[in-house]
């Protein structure tokens, strides 16, 4: 019997199994009820008691090995898995759903690209600001009437913490920490205590630009804005309309000529063909001094625009609220615009 066990051990290890049929022959020969291993177990009855234990163990090891060989090849040859494999090859691959960028991010990235090409870097700052960076340094001391233009969410009055109402606060921080020449754009979220409607929301996004150097003039501002409108809207007719901001002097609004080709053009331009795009101006000398820059040596321009407004214009979105609802049916429409 010991010899039989040895012989089977060698045999089953060199048993040729190349397909399902041979695997079945293997099973019948060694593992079936009438197979050789079962036969050895039956013969164990006739073995003297003192050898039973050892021999039993050896037969059991043989069985374990045969089962291992069988199991490892079973899956490989089973007819089910073979057809399954071919099925996979013939099927079209699964379509993976890709996410899409949010339209505000798409427009933000476009604008960043446009300004990076002409040497602007990107600066960011905190959304929770102090009074100095959001107002006072920008020529808006306490009780200045123009503070009412920006309905502020105050967090705390003393010490003063508020939600920034514009990203001009980032420009102040940037001027405090960097020496001219400065060329930077600051994208970010801002907050104003306004009623929520189709046209306004209690938070929105801005991009502001700042350029400080020697001999920067209004001509530089106008040329830069012309370049920007050509790049973003493909329009090359602009006008600068006098306006007022406490931190720029002179100040202006940039309008672009949108045209009156369609009904929509009439509606969005109120029949004039002109659209207001952003606020801008030459940085007020006292703002420069507030940030430790000598206005006798340096001058500069600044501008600021609302990203929602531009996004709504470019994608013909009527209601600002759709930008924040995160309805995937809306967002999926932008998957090709990345
Ligand atoms: N900070 C202004 C606003 O939020 C925009 C602006 C920026 C205007 C820079 C002029 C210069 O309305």
Tab-separated table of C-alpha atoms and ligand atoms in Angstrom:
chain	number	residue	atom	x	y	z
A	1	UNK	CA	0.000	0.000	0.000
A	2	UNK	CA	2.836	2.366	0.806
A	3	UNK	CA	4.172	1.720	-2.660
A	4	UNK	CA	0.782	2.439	-4.201
A	5	UNK	CA	0.573	5.787	-2.449
A	6	UNK	CA	4.030	6.766	-3.702
A	7	UNK	CA	3.212	5.662	-7.220
A	8	UNK	CA	-0.079	7.602	-7.345
A	9	UNK	CA	1.624	10.654	-5.932
A	10	UNK	CA	4.082	10.700	-8.828
A	11	UNK	CA	1.477	9.765	-11.396
A	12	UNK	CA	-1.074	12.413	-10.560
A	13	UNK	CA	1.572	15.131	-10.596
A	14	UNK	CA	2.629	14.248	-14.120
A	15	UNK	CA	-0.887	13.512	-15.376
A	16	UNK	CA	-1.359	15.284	-18.693
A	17	UNK	CA	-4.306	17.686	-18.474
A	18	UNK	CA	-4.664	19.854	-21.554
A	19	UNK	CA	-8.390	20.220	-21.821
A	20	UNK	CA	-11.665	19.674	-20.074
A	21	UNK	CA	-11.868	16.058	-21.190
A	22	UNK	CA	-8.507	15.141	-19.717
A	23	UNK	CA	-9.404	16.970	-16.530
A	24	UNK	CA	-12.496	14.791	-16.246
A	25	UNK	CA	-10.408	11.687	-16.789
A	26	UNK	CA	-8.179	12.860	-13.954
A	27	UNK	CA	-11.194	13.315	-11.700
A	28	UNK	CA	-12.605	9.883	-12.545
A	29	UNK	CA	-9.276	8.188	-12.012
A	30	UNK	CA	-8.404	9.716	-8.665
A	31	UNK	CA	-11.268	11.585	-7.098
A	32	UNK	CA	-14.501	9.817	-7.990
A	33	UNK	CA	-16.287	7.361	-5.701
A	34	UNK	CA	-14.750	4.480	-7.601
A	35	UNK	CA	-11.415	6.238	-8.016
A	36	UNK	CA	-8.016	5.137	-6.783
A	37	UNK	CA	-7.927	7.337	-3.685
A	38	UNK	CA	-11.285	6.129	-2.453
A	39	UNK	CA	-10.044	2.577	-3.084
A	40	UNK	CA	-7.022	3.241	-0.841
A	41	UNK	CA	-9.316	4.489	1.942
A	42	UNK	CA	-11.317	1.237	1.692
A	43	UNK	CA	-8.163	-0.821	1.867
A	44	UNK	CA	-7.179	0.975	5.050
A	45	UNK	CA	-9.574	-1.363	6.892
A	46	UNK	CA	-7.201	-4.271	6.336
A	47	UNK	CA	-4.119	-2.472	7.604
A	48	UNK	CA	-2.884	-3.328	11.091
A	49	UNK	CA	-4.041	-0.807	13.669
A	50	UNK	CA	-0.617	0.643	14.495
A	51	UNK	CA	-0.044	1.676	10.855
A	52	UNK	CA	-3.572	2.985	10.197
A	53	UNK	CA	-2.954	6.467	11.458
A	54	UNK	CA	0.155	7.182	9.376
A	55	UNK	CA	-1.173	5.637	6.218
A	56	UNK	CA	-4.512	7.393	6.631
A	57	UNK	CA	-2.671	10.679	6.835
A	58	UNK	CA	-0.691	9.944	3.679
A	59	UNK	CA	-3.789	9.001	1.706
A	60	UNK	CA	-5.422	12.182	2.912
A	61	UNK	CA	-2.456	14.270	1.684
A	62	UNK	CA	-2.779	12.555	-1.669
A	63	UNK	CA	-6.441	13.499	-1.792
A	64	UNK	CA	-5.707	17.118	-0.910
A	65	UNK	CA	-3.107	17.371	-3.666
A	66	UNK	CA	-5.436	15.800	-6.271
A	67	UNK	CA	-8.203	18.224	-5.275
A	68	UNK	CA	-5.854	21.183	-5.569
A	69	UNK	CA	-4.799	20.174	-9.043
A	70	UNK	CA	-8.401	19.648	-10.047
A	71	UNK	CA	-9.656	22.952	-8.594
A	72	UNK	CA	-6.869	25.016	-10.091
A	73	UNK	CA	-7.694	23.775	-13.593
A	74	UNK	CA	-11.451	23.531	-13.297
A	75	UNK	CA	-12.171	27.237	-13.873
A	76	UNK	CA	-9.698	27.461	-16.679
A	77	UNK	CA	-11.392	24.715	-18.697
A	78	UNK	CA	-14.999	24.995	-17.706
A	79	UNK	CA	-17.127	25.538	-20.807
A	80	UNK	CA	-18.999	28.366	-19.093
A	81	UNK	CA	-15.954	30.505	-18.537
A	82	UNK	CA	-14.687	29.917	-22.074
A	83	UNK	CA	-17.835	31.316	-23.686
A	84	UNK	CA	-17.898	34.064	-21.106
A	85	UNK	CA	-14.450	35.126	-22.256
A	86	UNK	CA	-15.504	35.306	-25.891
A	87	UNK	CA	-18.642	37.182	-24.927
A	88	UNK	CA	-16.480	39.830	-23.311
A	89	UNK	CA	-14.372	40.221	-26.429
A	90	UNK	CA	-17.324	40.722	-28.709
A	91	UNK	CA	-19.159	43.165	-26.459
A	92	UNK	CA	-18.605	46.870	-26.929
A	93	UNK	CA	-16.620	48.242	-24.021
A	94	UNK	CA	-18.555	49.812	-21.212
A	95	UNK	CA	-19.121	53.529	-21.511
A	96	UNK	CA	-17.633	55.302	-18.520
A	97	UNK	CA	-19.517	58.399	-17.539
A	98	UNK	CA	-17.130	61.303	-17.295
A	99	UNK	CA	-17.972	64.253	-15.124
A	100	UNK	CA	-17.948	67.759	-16.509
A	101	UNK	CA	-16.550	71.007	-15.283
A	102	UNK	CA	-18.971	73.497	-13.850
A	103	UNK	CA	-19.731	76.266	-16.367
A	104	UNK	CA	-18.384	78.889	-13.961
A	105	UNK	CA	-15.087	76.992	-13.761
A	106	UNK	CA	-14.955	76.687	-17.543
A	107	UNK	CA	-15.333	80.441	-17.965
A	108	UNK	CA	-12.950	81.165	-15.083
A	109	UNK	CA	-10.263	78.967	-16.669
A	110	UNK	CA	-10.761	80.635	-20.052
A	111	UNK	CA	-10.290	84.081	-18.527
A	112	UNK	CA	-7.257	82.936	-16.545
A	113	UNK	CA	-5.704	81.570	-19.768
A	114	UNK	CA	-6.285	84.842	-21.562
A	115	UNK	CA	-4.532	86.887	-18.876
A	116	UNK	CA	-1.762	84.383	-18.228
A	117	UNK	CA	-0.758	84.740	-21.876
A	118	UNK	CA	0.082	88.397	-21.244
A	119	UNK	CA	2.014	87.816	-18.046
A	120	UNK	CA	-0.595	87.943	-15.255
A	121	UNK	CA	-0.210	85.572	-12.321
A	122	UNK	CA	-2.995	84.305	-10.060
A	123	UNK	CA	-3.507	85.438	-6.474
A	124	UNK	CA	-5.998	84.215	-3.927
A	125	UNK	CA	-7.094	85.362	-0.490
A	126	UNK	CA	-9.471	84.543	2.362
A	127	UNK	CA	-13.261	84.705	1.990
A	128	UNK	CA	-13.575	85.850	5.599
A	129	UNK	CA	-11.944	89.260	5.595
A	130	UNK	CA	-11.282	92.163	7.922
A	131	UNK	CA	-12.588	95.656	7.411
A	132	UNK	CA	-9.175	97.012	6.387
A	133	UNK	CA	-8.673	94.734	3.363
A	134	UNK	CA	-12.279	94.773	2.169
A	135	UNK	CA	-13.017	98.487	2.736
A	136	UNK	CA	-10.679	100.907	4.500
A	137	UNK	CA	-7.516	100.240	2.452
A	138	UNK	CA	-9.648	100.573	-0.668
A	139	UNK	CA	-10.492	104.164	0.185
A	140	UNK	CA	-13.768	103.256	1.863
A	141	UNK	CA	-13.401	104.504	5.455
A	142	UNK	CA	-16.130	103.825	8.001
A	143	UNK	CA	-19.391	105.697	7.304
A	144	UNK	CA	-18.421	106.202	3.657
A	145	UNK	CA	-21.731	106.189	1.750
A	146	UNK	CA	-20.327	103.907	-0.937
A	147	UNK	CA	-20.169	101.062	1.596
A	148	UNK	CA	-23.921	100.810	1.134
A	149	UNK	CA	-23.345	99.827	-2.508
A	150	UNK	CA	-22.101	96.478	-1.224
A	151	UNK	CA	-24.567	94.957	1.227
A	152	UNK	CA	-22.183	93.270	3.575
A	153	UNK	CA	-22.584	90.135	5.684
A	154	UNK	CA	-20.899	91.002	8.957
A	155	UNK	CA	-19.672	88.145	11.104
A	156	UNK	CA	-18.394	90.233	13.955
A	157	UNK	CA	-18.176	93.962	14.535
A	158	UNK	CA	-15.312	94.234	17.015
A	159	UNK	CA	-12.867	92.885	15.962
A	160	UNK	CA	-14.370	93.253	12.539
A	161	UNK	CA	-14.837	90.131	10.461
A	162	UNK	CA	-16.989	90.021	7.383
A	163	UNK	CA	-17.550	87.967	4.247
A	164	UNK	CA	-15.625	89.712	1.480
A	165	UNK	CA	-17.894	91.622	-0.874
A	166	UNK	CA	-15.361	91.671	-3.706
A	167	UNK	CA	-11.974	90.193	-4.529
A	168	UNK	CA	-10.402	93.669	-4.421
A	169	UNK	CA	-9.389	92.623	-0.907
A	170	UNK	CA	-7.002	90.116	-2.507
A	171	UNK	CA	-5.405	92.926	-4.498
A	172	UNK	CA	-4.724	94.840	-1.277
A	173	UNK	CA	-3.106	91.773	0.258
A	174	UNK	CA	-1.070	91.235	-2.899
A	175	UNK	CA	0.196	94.838	-2.940
A	176	UNK	CA	1.066	94.657	0.762
A	177	UNK	CA	3.192	91.572	0.185
A	178	UNK	CA	4.754	92.189	-3.235
A	179	UNK	CA	6.784	94.930	-4.849
A	180	UNK	CA	5.873	96.340	-8.268
A	181	UNK	CA	5.806	95.458	-11.071
A	182	UNK	CA	2.607	93.613	-10.158
A	183	UNK	CA	0.429	91.842	-12.703
A	184	UNK	CA	-2.141	89.617	-11.072
A	185	UNK	CA	-5.690	88.345	-11.399
A	186	UNK	CA	-7.728	87.208	-8.412
A	187	UNK	CA	-10.573	84.776	-8.987
A	188	UNK	CA	-12.828	83.896	-6.067
A	189	UNK	CA	-16.196	83.763	-4.394
A	190	UNK	CA	-17.725	86.895	-2.891
A	191	UNK	CA	-20.806	87.518	-0.766
A	192	UNK	CA	-23.487	90.204	-0.702
A	193	UNK	CA	-26.648	90.401	1.321
A	194	UNK	CA	-28.993	90.534	-1.645
A	195	UNK	CA	-32.331	88.928	-2.359
A	196	UNK	CA	-32.105	85.745	-4.372
A	197	UNK	CA	-33.757	86.046	-7.765
A	198	UNK	CA	-33.161	85.046	-11.378
A	199	UNK	CA	-30.556	87.817	-11.699
A	200	UNK	CA	-28.920	88.045	-8.267
A	201	UNK	CA	-27.721	85.784	-5.497
A	202	UNK	CA	-26.250	86.167	-2.020
A	203	UNK	CA	-22.890	84.903	-3.306
A	204	UNK	CA	-21.239	84.902	-6.689
A	205	UNK	CA	-17.769	84.777	-8.245
A	206	UNK	CA	-15.495	87.530	-9.438
A	207	UNK	CA	-12.217	87.876	-11.237
A	208	UNK	CA	-10.355	91.080	-10.602
A	209	UNK	CA	-7.186	92.216	-12.330
A	210	UNK	CA	-4.417	94.522	-11.141
A	211	UNK	CA	-1.404	95.952	-12.933
A	212	UNK	CA	1.048	98.239	-11.107
A	213	UNK	CA	4.276	99.482	-12.673
A	214	UNK	CA	6.053	102.673	-13.695
A	215	UNK	CA	4.116	104.848	-16.161
A	216	UNK	CA	1.010	102.671	-16.457
A	217	UNK	CA	-1.697	104.733	-18.130
A	218	UNK	CA	-5.344	104.560	-19.084
A	219	UNK	CA	-4.250	103.544	-22.597
A	220	UNK	CA	-2.726	100.349	-21.165
A	221	UNK	CA	-6.036	99.589	-19.463
A	222	UNK	CA	-8.037	100.140	-22.620
A	223	UNK	CA	-5.729	98.016	-24.787
A	224	UNK	CA	-5.732	95.180	-22.270
A	225	UNK	CA	-9.524	95.188	-22.073
A	226	UNK	CA	-9.798	95.257	-25.860
A	227	UNK	CA	-7.483	92.243	-26.093
A	228	UNK	CA	-9.591	90.485	-23.440
A	229	UNK	CA	-12.951	91.087	-25.138
A	230	UNK	CA	-11.567	89.965	-28.493
A	231	UNK	CA	-10.277	86.749	-26.957
A	232	UNK	CA	-13.298	85.877	-24.840
A	233	UNK	CA	-16.235	87.120	-26.894
A	234	UNK	CA	-14.711	87.557	-30.338
A	235	UNK	CA	-15.945	91.170	-30.297
A	236	UNK	CA	-13.717	94.123	-31.051
A	237	UNK	CA	-15.897	97.157	-30.428
A	238	UNK	CA	-15.754	98.485	-26.874
A	239	UNK	CA	-16.461	101.699	-25.038
A	240	UNK	CA	-15.427	102.966	-21.613
A	241	UNK	CA	-18.249	104.810	-19.903
A	242	UNK	CA	-17.379	107.130	-16.939
A	243	UNK	CA	-18.372	105.660	-13.602
A	244	UNK	CA	-17.469	105.765	-9.934
A	245	UNK	CA	-15.575	103.416	-7.614
A	246	UNK	CA	-13.925	104.711	-4.445
A	247	UNK	CA	-10.681	102.836	-5.171
A	248	UNK	CA	-10.108	103.982	-8.767
A	249	UNK	CA	-9.757	107.431	-10.307
A	250	UNK	CA	-10.826	107.878	-13.008
A	251	UNK	CA	-13.312	104.979	-13.016
A	252	UNK	CA	-15.208	103.452	-15.911
A	253	UNK	CA	-17.560	100.685	-16.962
A	254	UNK	CA	-16.543	98.608	-19.945
A	255	UNK	CA	-19.321	98.025	-22.478
A	256	UNK	CA	-18.933	95.782	-25.493
A	257	UNK	CA	-20.908	96.072	-28.669
A	258	UNK	CA	-22.838	92.810	-28.788
A	259	UNK	CA	-24.908	93.635	-31.836
A	260	UNK	CA	-28.601	93.517	-32.645
A	261	UNK	CA	-28.743	90.524	-34.950
A	262	UNK	CA	-31.338	88.492	-33.113
A	263	UNK	CA	-34.328	88.908	-30.837
A	264	UNK	CA	-32.184	87.734	-27.929
A	265	UNK	CA	-29.627	90.447	-28.718
A	266	UNK	CA	-32.417	93.025	-28.512
A	267	UNK	CA	-33.598	91.625	-25.226
A	268	UNK	CA	-30.243	91.316	-23.458
A	269	UNK	CA	-28.959	94.700	-24.658
A	270	UNK	CA	-32.311	96.403	-24.044
A	271	UNK	CA	-32.383	97.426	-27.685
A	272	UNK	CA	-29.061	99.314	-27.566
A	273	UNK	CA	-26.672	96.632	-28.838
A	274	UNK	CA	-24.319	97.452	-25.923
A	275	UNK	CA	-23.646	95.240	-22.919
A	276	UNK	CA	-22.030	96.226	-19.658
A	277	UNK	CA	-19.216	93.781	-18.845
A	278	UNK	CA	-17.050	95.070	-16.011
A	279	UNK	CA	-15.919	97.934	-13.784
A	280	UNK	CA	-12.403	99.363	-14.002
A	281	UNK	CA	-10.179	102.381	-13.512
A	282	UNK	CA	-6.770	103.706	-12.516
A	283	UNK	CA	-5.876	102.684	-8.965
A	284	UNK	CA	-6.432	105.665	-6.674
A	285	UNK	CA	-3.052	106.999	-5.391
A	286	UNK	CA	-4.229	106.758	-1.772
A	287	UNK	CA	-4.884	102.998	-2.246
A	288	UNK	CA	-1.290	102.604	-3.407
A	289	UNK	CA	0.001	104.521	-0.336
A	290	UNK	CA	-2.196	102.382	1.941
A	291	UNK	CA	-0.285	99.349	0.647
A	292	UNK	CA	3.169	100.875	0.960
A	293	UNK	CA	3.605	101.712	-2.739
A	294	UNK	CA	4.703	105.262	-3.523
A	295	UNK	CA	2.236	106.812	-6.001
A	296	UNK	CA	4.950	109.248	-7.138
A	297	UNK	CA	6.887	106.310	-8.600
A	298	UNK	CA	4.116	103.937	-9.591
A	299	UNK	CA	0.678	103.920	-11.136
A	300	UNK	CA	-1.666	101.134	-12.179
A	301	UNK	CA	-5.044	99.967	-13.302
A	302	UNK	CA	-7.602	97.550	-11.857
A	303	UNK	CA	-10.733	95.906	-13.155
A	304	UNK	CA	-13.311	93.488	-11.796
A	305	UNK	CA	-15.986	91.340	-13.354
A	306	UNK	CA	-18.717	88.984	-12.188
A	307	UNK	CA	-18.196	85.461	-13.514
A	308	UNK	CA	-21.854	84.478	-13.302
A	309	UNK	CA	-22.870	87.334	-15.567
A	310	UNK	CA	-20.302	86.393	-18.207
A	311	UNK	CA	-21.156	82.683	-17.935
A	312	UNK	CA	-24.873	83.398	-18.354
A	313	UNK	CA	-24.111	85.553	-21.361
A	314	UNK	CA	-21.836	83.017	-23.061
A	315	UNK	CA	-24.135	80.042	-22.481
A	316	UNK	CA	-27.462	81.898	-22.683
A	317	UNK	CA	-28.517	80.947	-19.175
A	318	UNK	CA	-31.533	82.932	-17.992
A	319	UNK	CA	-31.620	82.168	-14.301
A	320	UNK	CA	-28.553	82.477	-12.035
A	321	UNK	CA	-30.025	79.890	-9.642
A	322	UNK	CA	-29.540	77.072	-12.154
A	323	UNK	CA	-25.786	77.560	-11.657
A	324	UNK	CA	-26.012	76.474	-8.021
A	325	UNK	CA	-28.696	73.785	-8.073
A	326	UNK	CA	-26.267	71.127	-9.306
A	327	UNK	CA	-28.886	69.392	-11.415
A	328	UNK	CA	-26.875	66.843	-13.428
A	329	UNK	CA	-29.157	67.280	-16.438
A	330	UNK	CA	-27.998	70.899	-16.556
A	331	UNK	CA	-24.343	70.205	-15.731
A	332	UNK	CA	-23.993	67.340	-18.262
A	333	UNK	CA	-24.549	69.809	-21.065
A	334	UNK	CA	-21.112	71.258	-20.406
A	335	UNK	CA	-19.166	68.000	-20.636
A	336	UNK	CA	-17.865	68.867	-24.101
A	337	UNK	CA	-16.779	72.363	-23.172
A	338	UNK	CA	-13.837	71.387	-20.947
B	1	LIG	N1	-14.571	95.722	-6.848
B	1	LIG	C1	-15.537	96.249	-7.779
B	1	LIG	C2	-16.882	95.540	-7.496
B	1	LIG	O1	-16.898	94.549	-6.862
B	1	LIG	C3	-15.144	95.995	-9.197
B	1	LIG	C4	-13.963	96.824	-9.582
B	1	LIG	C5	-12.679	96.301	-9.432
B	1	LIG	C6	-14.111	98.080	-10.104
B	1	LIG	C7	-11.603	97.050	-9.777
B	1	LIG	C8	-13.022	98.828	-10.451
B	1	LIG	C9	-11.769	98.311	-10.288
B	1	LIG	O2	-17.901	96.001	-7.938
